[in-house]
mmCIF file of C-alpha atoms in Angstrom:
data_model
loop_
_atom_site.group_PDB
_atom_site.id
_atom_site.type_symbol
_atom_site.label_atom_id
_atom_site.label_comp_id
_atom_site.label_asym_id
_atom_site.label_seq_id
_atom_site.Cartn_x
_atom_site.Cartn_y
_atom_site.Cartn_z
ATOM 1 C CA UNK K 1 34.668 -30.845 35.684
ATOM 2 C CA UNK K 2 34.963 -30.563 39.668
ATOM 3 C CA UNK K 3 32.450 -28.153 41.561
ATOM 4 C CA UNK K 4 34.716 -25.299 41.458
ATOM 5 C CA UNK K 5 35.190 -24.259 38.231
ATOM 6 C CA UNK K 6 31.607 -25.347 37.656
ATOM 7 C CA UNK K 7 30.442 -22.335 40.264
ATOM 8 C CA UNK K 8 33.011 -20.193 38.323
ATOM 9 C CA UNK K 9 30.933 -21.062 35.033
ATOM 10 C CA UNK K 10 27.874 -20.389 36.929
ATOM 11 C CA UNK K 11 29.051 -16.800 37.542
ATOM 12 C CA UNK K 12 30.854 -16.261 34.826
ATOM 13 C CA UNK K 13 27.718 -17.059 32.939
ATOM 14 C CA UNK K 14 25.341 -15.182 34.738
ATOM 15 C CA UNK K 15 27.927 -11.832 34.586
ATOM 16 C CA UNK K 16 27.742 -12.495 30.306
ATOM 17 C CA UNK K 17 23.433 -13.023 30.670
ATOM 18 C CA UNK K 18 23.447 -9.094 31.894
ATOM 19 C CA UNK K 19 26.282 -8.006 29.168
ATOM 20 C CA UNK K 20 25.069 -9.734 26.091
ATOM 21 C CA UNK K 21 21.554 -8.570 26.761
ATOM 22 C CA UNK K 22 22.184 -5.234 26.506
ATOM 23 C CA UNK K 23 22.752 -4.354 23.295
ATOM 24 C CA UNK K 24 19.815 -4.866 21.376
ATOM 25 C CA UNK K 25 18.131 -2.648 23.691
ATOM 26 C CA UNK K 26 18.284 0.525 21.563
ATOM 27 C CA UNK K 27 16.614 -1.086 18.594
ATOM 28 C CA UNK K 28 12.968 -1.175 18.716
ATOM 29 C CA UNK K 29 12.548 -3.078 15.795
ATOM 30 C CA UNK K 30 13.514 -3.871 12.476
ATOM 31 C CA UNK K 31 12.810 -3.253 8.638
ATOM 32 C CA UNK K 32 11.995 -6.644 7.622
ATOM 33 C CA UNK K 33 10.376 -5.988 3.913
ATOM 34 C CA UNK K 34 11.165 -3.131 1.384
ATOM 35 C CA UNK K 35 10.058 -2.427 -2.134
ATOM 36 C CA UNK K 36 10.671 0.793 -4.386
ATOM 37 C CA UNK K 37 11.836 3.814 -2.892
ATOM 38 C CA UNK K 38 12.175 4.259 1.208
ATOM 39 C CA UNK K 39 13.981 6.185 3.288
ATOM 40 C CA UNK K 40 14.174 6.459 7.447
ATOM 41 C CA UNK K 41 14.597 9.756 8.521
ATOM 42 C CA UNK K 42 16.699 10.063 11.759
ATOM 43 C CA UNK K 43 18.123 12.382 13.736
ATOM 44 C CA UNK K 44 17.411 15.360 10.403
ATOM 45 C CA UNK K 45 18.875 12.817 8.654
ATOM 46 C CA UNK K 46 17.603 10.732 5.586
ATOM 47 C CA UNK K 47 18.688 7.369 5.419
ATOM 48 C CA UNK K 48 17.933 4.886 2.704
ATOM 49 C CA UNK K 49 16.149 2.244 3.860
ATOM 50 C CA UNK K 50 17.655 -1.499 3.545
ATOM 51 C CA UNK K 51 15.905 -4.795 4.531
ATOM 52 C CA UNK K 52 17.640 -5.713 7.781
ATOM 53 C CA UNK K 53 18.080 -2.570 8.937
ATOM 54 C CA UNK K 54 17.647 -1.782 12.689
ATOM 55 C CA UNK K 55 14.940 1.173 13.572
ATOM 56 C CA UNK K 56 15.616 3.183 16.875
ATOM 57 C CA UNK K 57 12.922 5.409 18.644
ATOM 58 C CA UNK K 58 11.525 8.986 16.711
ATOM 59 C CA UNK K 59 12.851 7.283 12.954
ATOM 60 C CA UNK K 60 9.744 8.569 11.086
ATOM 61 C CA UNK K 61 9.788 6.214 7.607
ATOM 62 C CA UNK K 62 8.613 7.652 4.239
ATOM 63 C CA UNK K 63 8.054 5.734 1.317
ATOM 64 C CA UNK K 64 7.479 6.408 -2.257
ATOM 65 C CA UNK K 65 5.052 6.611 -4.790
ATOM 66 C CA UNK K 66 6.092 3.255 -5.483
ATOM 67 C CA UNK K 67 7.503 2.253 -1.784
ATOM 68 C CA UNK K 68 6.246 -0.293 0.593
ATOM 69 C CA UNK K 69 7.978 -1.338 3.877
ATOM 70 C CA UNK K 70 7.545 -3.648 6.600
ATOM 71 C CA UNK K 71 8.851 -3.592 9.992
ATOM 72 C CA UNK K 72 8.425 -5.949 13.130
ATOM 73 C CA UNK K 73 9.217 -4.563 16.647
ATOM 74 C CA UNK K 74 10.884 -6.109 19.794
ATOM 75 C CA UNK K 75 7.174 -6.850 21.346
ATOM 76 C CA UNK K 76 6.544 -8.441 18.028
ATOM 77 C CA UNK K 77 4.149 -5.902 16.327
ATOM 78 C CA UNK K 78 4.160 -5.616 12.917
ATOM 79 C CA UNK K 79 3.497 -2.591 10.917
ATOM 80 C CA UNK K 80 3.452 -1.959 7.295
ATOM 81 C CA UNK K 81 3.145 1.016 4.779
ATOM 82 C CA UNK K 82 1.916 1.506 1.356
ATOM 83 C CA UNK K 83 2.774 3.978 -1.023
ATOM 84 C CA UNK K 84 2.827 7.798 -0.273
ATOM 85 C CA UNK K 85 3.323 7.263 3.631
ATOM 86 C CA UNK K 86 4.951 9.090 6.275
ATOM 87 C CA UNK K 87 4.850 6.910 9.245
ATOM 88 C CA UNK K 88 6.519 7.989 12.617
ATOM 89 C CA UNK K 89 7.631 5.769 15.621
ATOM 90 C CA UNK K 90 7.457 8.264 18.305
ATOM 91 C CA UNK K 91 7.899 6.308 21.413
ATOM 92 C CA UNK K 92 8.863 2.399 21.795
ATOM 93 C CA UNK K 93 9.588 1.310 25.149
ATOM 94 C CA UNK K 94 9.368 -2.329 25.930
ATOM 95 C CA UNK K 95 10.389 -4.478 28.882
ATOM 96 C CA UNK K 96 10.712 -8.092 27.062
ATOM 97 C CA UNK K 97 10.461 -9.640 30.894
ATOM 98 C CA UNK K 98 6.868 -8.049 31.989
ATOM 99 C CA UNK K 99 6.152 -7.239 28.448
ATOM 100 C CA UNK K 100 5.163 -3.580 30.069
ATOM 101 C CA UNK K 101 5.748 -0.770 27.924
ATOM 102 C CA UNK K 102 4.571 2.379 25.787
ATOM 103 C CA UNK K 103 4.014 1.870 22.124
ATOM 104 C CA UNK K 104 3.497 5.544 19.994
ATOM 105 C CA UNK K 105 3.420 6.122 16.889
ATOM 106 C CA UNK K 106 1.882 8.313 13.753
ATOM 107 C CA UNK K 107 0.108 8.358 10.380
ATOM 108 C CA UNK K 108 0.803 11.450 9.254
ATOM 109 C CA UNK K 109 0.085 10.051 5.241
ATOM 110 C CA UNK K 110 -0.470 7.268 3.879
ATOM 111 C CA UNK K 111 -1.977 3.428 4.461
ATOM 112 C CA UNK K 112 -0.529 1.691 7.252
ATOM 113 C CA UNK K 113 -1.451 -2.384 8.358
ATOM 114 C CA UNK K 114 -0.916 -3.482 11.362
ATOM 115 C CA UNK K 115 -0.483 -6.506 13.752
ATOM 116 C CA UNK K 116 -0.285 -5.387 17.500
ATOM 117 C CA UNK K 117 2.257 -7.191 19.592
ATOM 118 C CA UNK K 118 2.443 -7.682 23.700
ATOM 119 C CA UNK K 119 2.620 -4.196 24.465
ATOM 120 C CA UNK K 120 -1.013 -3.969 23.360
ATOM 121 C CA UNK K 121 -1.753 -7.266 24.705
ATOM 122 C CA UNK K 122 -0.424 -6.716 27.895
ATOM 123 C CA UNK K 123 -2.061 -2.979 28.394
ATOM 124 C CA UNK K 124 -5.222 -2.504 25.875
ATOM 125 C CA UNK K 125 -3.883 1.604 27.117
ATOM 126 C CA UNK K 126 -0.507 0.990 26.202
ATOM 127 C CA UNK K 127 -0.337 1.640 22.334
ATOM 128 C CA UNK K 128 -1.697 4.480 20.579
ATOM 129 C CA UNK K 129 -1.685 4.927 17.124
ATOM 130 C CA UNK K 130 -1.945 8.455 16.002
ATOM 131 C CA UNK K 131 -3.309 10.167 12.358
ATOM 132 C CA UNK K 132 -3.602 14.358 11.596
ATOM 133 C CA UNK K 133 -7.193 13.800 12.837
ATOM 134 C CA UNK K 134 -8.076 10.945 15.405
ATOM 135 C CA UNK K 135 -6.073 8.899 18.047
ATOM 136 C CA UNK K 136 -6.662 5.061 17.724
ATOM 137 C CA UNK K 137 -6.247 3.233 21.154
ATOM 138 C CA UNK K 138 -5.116 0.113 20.115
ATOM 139 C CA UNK K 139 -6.922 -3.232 22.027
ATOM 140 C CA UNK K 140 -5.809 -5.690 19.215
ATOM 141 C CA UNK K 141 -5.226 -6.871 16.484
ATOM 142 C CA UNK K 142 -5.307 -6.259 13.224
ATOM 143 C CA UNK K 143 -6.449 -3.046 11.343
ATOM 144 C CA UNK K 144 -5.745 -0.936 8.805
ATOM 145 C CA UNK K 145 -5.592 3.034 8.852
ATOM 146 C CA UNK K 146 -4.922 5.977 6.023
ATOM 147 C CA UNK K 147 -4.617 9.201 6.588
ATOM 148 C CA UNK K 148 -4.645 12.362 4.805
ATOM 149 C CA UNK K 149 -6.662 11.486 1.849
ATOM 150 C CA UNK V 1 -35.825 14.919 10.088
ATOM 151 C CA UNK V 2 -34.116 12.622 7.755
ATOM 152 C CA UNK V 3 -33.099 15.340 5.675
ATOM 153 C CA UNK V 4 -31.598 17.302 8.628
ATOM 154 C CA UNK V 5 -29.640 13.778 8.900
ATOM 155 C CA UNK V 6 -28.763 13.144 5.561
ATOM 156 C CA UNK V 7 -27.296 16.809 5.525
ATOM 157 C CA UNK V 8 -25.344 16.203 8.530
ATOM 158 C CA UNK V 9 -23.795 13.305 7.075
ATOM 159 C CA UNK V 10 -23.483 14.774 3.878
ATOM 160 C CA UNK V 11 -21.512 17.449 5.530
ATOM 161 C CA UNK V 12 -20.019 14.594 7.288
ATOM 162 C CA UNK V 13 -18.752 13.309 4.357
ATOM 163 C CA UNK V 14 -17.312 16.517 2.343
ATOM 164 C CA UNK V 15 -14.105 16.223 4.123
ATOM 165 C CA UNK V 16 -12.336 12.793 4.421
ATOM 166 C CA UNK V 17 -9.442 12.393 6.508
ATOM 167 C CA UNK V 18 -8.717 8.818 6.513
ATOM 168 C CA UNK V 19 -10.518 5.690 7.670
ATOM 169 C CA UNK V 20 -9.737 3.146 10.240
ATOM 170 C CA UNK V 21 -10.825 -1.032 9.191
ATOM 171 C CA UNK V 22 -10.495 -3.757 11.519
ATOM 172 C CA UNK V 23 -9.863 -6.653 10.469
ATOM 173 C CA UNK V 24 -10.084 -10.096 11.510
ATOM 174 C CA UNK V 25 -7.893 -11.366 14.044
ATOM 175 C CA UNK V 26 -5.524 -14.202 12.013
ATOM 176 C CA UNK V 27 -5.544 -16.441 15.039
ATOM 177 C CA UNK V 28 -9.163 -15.966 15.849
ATOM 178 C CA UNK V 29 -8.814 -13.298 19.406
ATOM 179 C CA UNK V 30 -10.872 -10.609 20.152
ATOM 180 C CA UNK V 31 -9.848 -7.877 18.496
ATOM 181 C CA UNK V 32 -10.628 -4.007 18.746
ATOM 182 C CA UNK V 33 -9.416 -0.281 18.030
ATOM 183 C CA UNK V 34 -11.152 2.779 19.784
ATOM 184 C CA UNK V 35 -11.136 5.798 17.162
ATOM 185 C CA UNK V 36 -11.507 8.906 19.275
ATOM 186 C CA UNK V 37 -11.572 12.323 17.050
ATOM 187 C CA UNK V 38 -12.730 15.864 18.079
ATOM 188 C CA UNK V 39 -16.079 15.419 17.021
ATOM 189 C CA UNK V 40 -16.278 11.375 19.270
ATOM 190 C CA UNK V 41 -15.271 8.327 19.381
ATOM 191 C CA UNK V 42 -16.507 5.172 17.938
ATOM 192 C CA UNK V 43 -15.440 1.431 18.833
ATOM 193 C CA UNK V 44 -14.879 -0.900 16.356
ATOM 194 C CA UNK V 45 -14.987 -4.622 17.303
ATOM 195 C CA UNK V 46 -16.262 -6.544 14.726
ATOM 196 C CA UNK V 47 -14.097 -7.541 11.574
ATOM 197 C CA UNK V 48 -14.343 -5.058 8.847
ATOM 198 C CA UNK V 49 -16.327 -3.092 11.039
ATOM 199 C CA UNK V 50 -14.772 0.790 9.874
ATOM 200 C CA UNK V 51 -14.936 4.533 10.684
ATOM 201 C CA UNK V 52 -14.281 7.457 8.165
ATOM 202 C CA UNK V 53 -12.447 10.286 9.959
ATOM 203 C CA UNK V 54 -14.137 13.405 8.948
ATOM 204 C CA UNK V 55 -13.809 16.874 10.575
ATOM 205 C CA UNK V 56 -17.361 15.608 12.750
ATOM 206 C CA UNK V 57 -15.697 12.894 14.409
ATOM 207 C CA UNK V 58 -15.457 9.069 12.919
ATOM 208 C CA UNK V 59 -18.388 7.861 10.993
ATOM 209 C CA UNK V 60 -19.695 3.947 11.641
ATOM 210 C CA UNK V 61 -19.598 2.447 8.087
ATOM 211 C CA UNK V 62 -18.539 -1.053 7.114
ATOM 212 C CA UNK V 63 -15.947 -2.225 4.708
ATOM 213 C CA UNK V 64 -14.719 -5.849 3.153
ATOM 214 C CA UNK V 65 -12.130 -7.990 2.030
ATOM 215 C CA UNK V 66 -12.217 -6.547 -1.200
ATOM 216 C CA UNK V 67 -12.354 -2.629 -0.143
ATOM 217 C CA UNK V 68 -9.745 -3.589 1.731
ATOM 218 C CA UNK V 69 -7.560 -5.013 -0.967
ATOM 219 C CA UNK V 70 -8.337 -2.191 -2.807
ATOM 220 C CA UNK V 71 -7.002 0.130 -0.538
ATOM 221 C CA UNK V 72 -4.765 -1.405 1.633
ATOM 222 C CA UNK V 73 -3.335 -4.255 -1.049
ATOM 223 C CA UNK V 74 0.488 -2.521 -1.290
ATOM 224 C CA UNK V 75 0.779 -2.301 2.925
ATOM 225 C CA UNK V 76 -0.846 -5.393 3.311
ATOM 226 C CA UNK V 77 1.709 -7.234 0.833
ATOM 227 C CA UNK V 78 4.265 -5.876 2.156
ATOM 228 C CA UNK V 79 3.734 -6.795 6.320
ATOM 229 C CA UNK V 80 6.656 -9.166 7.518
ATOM 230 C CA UNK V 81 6.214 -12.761 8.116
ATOM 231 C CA UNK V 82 4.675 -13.169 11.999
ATOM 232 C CA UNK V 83 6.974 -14.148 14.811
ATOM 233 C CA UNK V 84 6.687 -17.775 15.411
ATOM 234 C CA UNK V 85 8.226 -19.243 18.638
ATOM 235 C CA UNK V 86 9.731 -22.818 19.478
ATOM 236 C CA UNK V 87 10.371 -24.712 22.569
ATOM 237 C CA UNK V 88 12.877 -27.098 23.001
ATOM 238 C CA UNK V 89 13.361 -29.285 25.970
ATOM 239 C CA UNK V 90 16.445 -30.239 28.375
ATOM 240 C CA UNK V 91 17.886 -33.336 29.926
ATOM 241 C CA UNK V 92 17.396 -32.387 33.618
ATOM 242 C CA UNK V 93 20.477 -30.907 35.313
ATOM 243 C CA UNK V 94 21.905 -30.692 31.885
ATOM 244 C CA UNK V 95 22.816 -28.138 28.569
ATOM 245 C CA UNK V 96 21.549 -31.311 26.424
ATOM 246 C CA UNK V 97 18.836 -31.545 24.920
ATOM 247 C CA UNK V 98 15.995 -34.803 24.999
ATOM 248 C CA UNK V 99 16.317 -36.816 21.611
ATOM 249 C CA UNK V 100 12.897 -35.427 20.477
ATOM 250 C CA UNK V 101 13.943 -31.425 20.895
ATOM 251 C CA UNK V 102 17.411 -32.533 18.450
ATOM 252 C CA UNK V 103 14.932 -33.415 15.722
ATOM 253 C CA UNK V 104 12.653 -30.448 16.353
ATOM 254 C CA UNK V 105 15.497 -28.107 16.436
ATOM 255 C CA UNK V 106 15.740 -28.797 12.440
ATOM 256 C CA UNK V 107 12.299 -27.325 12.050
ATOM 257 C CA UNK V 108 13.347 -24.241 14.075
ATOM 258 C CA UNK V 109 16.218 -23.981 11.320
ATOM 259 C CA UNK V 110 13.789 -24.626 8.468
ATOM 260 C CA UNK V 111 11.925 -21.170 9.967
ATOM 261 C CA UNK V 112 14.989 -18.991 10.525
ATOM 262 C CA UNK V 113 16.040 -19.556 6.647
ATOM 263 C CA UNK V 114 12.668 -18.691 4.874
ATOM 264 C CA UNK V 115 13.220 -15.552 6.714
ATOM 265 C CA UNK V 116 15.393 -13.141 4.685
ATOM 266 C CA UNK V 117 16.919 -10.998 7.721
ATOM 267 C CA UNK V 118 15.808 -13.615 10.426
ATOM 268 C CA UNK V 119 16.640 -12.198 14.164
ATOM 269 C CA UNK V 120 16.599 -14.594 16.979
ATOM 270 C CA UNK V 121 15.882 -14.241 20.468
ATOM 271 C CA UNK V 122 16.716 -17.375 22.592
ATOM 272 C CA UNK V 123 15.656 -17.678 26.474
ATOM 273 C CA UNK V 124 16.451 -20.429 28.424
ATOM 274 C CA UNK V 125 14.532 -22.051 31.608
ATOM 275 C CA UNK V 126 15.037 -24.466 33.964
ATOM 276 C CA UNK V 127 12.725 -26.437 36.494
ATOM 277 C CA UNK V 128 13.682 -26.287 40.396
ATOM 278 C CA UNK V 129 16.054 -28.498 40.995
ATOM 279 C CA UNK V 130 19.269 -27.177 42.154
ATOM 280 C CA UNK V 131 19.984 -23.182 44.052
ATOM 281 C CA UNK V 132 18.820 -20.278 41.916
ATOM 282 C CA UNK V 133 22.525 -19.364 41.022
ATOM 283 C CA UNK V 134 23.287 -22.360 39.643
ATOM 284 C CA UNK V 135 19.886 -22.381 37.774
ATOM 285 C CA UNK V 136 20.656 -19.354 36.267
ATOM 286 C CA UNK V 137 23.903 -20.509 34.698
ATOM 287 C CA UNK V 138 22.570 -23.596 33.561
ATOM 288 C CA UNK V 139 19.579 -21.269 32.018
ATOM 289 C CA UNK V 140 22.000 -19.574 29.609
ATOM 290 C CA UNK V 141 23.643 -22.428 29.013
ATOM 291 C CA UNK V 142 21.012 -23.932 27.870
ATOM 292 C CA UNK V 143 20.190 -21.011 25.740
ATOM 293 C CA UNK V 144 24.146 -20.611 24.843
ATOM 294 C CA UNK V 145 23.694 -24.307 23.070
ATOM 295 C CA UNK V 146 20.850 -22.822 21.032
ATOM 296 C CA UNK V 147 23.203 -20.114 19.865
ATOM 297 C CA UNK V 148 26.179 -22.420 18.968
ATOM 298 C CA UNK V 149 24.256 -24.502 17.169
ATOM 299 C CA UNK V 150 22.247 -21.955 15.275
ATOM 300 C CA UNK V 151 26.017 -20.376 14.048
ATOM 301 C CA UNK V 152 27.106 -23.652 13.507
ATOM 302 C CA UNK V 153 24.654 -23.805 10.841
ATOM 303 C CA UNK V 154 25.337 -20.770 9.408
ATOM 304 C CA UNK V 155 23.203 -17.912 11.172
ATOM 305 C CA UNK V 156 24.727 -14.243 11.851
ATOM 306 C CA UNK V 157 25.960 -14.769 15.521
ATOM 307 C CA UNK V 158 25.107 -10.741 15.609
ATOM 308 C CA UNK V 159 21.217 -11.773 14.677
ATOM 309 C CA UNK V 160 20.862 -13.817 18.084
ATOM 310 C CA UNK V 161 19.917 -12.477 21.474
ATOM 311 C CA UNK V 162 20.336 -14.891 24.498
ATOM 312 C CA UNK V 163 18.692 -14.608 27.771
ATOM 313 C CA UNK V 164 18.745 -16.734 30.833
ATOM 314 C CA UNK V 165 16.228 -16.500 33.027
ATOM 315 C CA UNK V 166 16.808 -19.568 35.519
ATOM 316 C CA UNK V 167 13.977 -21.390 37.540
ATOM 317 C CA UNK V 168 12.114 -17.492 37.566
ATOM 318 C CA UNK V 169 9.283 -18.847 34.753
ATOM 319 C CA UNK V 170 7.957 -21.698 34.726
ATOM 320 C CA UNK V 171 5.484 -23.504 32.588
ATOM 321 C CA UNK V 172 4.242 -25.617 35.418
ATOM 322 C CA UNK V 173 4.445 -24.665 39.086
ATOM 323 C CA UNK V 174 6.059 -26.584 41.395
ATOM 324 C CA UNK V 175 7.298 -26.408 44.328
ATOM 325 C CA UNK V 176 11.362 -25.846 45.188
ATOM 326 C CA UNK V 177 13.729 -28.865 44.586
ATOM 327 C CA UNK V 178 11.020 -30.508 41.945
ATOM 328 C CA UNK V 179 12.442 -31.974 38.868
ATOM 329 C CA UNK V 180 9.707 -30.720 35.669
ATOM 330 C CA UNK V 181 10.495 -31.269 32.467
ATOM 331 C CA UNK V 182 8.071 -29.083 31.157
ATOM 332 C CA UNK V 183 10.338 -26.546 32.775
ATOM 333 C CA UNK V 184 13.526 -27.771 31.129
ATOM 334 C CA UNK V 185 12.988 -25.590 27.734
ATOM 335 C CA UNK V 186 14.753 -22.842 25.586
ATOM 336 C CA UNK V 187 11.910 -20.951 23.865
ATOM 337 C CA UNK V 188 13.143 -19.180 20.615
ATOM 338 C CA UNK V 189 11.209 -16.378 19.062
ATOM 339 C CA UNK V 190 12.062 -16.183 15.399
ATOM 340 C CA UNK V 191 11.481 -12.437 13.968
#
């Protein structure tokens, strides 16, 4: 290959490393485990849940009395329901280069696990985890919550 | 005086709203949640150190492995595998990669198939040798032969994100024009 078209790959290249990463910038995560009845509500509407499916910023999940789900998110937090939850995603902004970003989201019912990712490791003020009663500010790692019992 | 107490936390107690456990971290970090409510705030920092919410603010109380099984089992079960990232290394100058990182890219295929809706995020490096343009083509090229060979062997090309990022991060500093091949990597974050 002579030097030309090898600076034409170069730019061609670089043009296609802006495109391609792009697209996966609405999705803020992704439902990863399921188990009995779940359902993502979005936009007023209710959508049944599916492993694999791709969450987007105010879904608010609800599981079942025999519904589970687990999701991971795009700065690699992982967050998990039991039965009997309501569990919004209010706010999910994430810059995958700085790992800056704004991670909110609420308990209204339910148990919830999780796993912080680099938002929270980045900025110990950066993710706050809400119930009907308190405000957790999340430093790290790995807690559980329930609300409303 | 202890009565007054014990009737303050019995009042305390007449109205749970939740609790909050932390647990302890899997890789061993510090770990901590602040639980702020109307009534205070209490820091937890200590595994299975816990508050009960109650309409007073949270109450200090401590929980366990099995409370938290208990409780928690169903969410717990059901959290998602945790990210697990890979780095492979480059020939320098070059979208190859060294004879070790060809073996090691088997294990990184092993990982993506336990998974049963594995995503992939690939980001490729260089050291640097050569201008920043050309480093940032040879960066996604680098990352580009991740992807190929990752659908070669089956994987959703629509499950893979790919990211150059040229001479920008290194894993050793250098200074310009100095070959590293530390710096010669894709990472790959498997989700």
């Amino acid at each position: 290959m002579n030097i030309l078209s090898q600076a034409l790959r170069a730019v061609l290249a670089a043009a296609l490393a802006v495109a391609l990463a792009l697209p996966a910038a609405a999705d803020i995560g992704q439902v990863k485990t399921r188990k009995g009845q779940v359902s993502v509500e979005r936009k007023g509407q209710l959508l049944p849940a599916e492993v694999g499916m791709p969450l987007e910023a105010s879904d608010t999940l609800k599981t079942g009395a025999d519904g589970s789900v687990g999701i991971t998110m795009r700065d690699n937090s992982l967050l998990s329901a039991g039965p009997n939850s309501i569990l919004s995603l209010e706010r999910f902004e994430f810059d995958a280069t700085t790992s800056q970003g704004r991670f909110d989201a609420q308990l209204q019912r339910g148990t919830l696990a999780v796993v912080s990712g680099r938002i929270a490791k980045q900025s110990p003020q950066a993710m706050t985890l809400r119930t009907p009663s308190a405000q957790l500010g999340v430093r790290g790692t790995d807690f559980v919550v329930s609300a409303g019992e | 005086m202890l009565g007054l107490l014990a009737a303050l936390l019995a009042g305390c107690a007449s109205k749970p709203q939740g609790s909050v456990v932390l647990l302890p971290d899997a890789q061993g970090r510090d770990t901590a949640v602040r639980v702020r409510q109307d009534g205070g705030e209490l820091l937890l920092d200590k595994p299975y150190a816990a508050a009960l919410l109650t309409d007073q603010g949270p109450r200090p109380t401590t929980s366990s492995a099995e409370q938290v099984q208990a409780q928690f089992g169903a969410a717990l079960a059901a959290r998602p595998a945790p990210p697990q990232q890979f780095t492979l290394y480059f020939i320098e100058g070059k979208d190859e990669f060294t004879d070790e990182s060809k073996r090691a890219f088997d294990g990184v295929f092993v990982e993506i198939t336990r998974r049963p809706v594995p995503d992939v995020l690939v980001i490729g490096h260089t050291d640097r040798v050569g201008s920043d343009a050309f480093n940032d083509a040879l960066s996604r090229q680098r990352a580009e032969v991740v992807r190929r060979a990752l659908v070669a062997r089956g994987l959703a090309a629509d499950s893979i994100v790919v990211v150059g990022r040229g001479e920008r991060e290194p894993i050793v500093t250098t200074a310009d024009g100095v070959a590293e091949a530390r710096n010669r990597r894709v990472e790959i974050l498997v989700r």
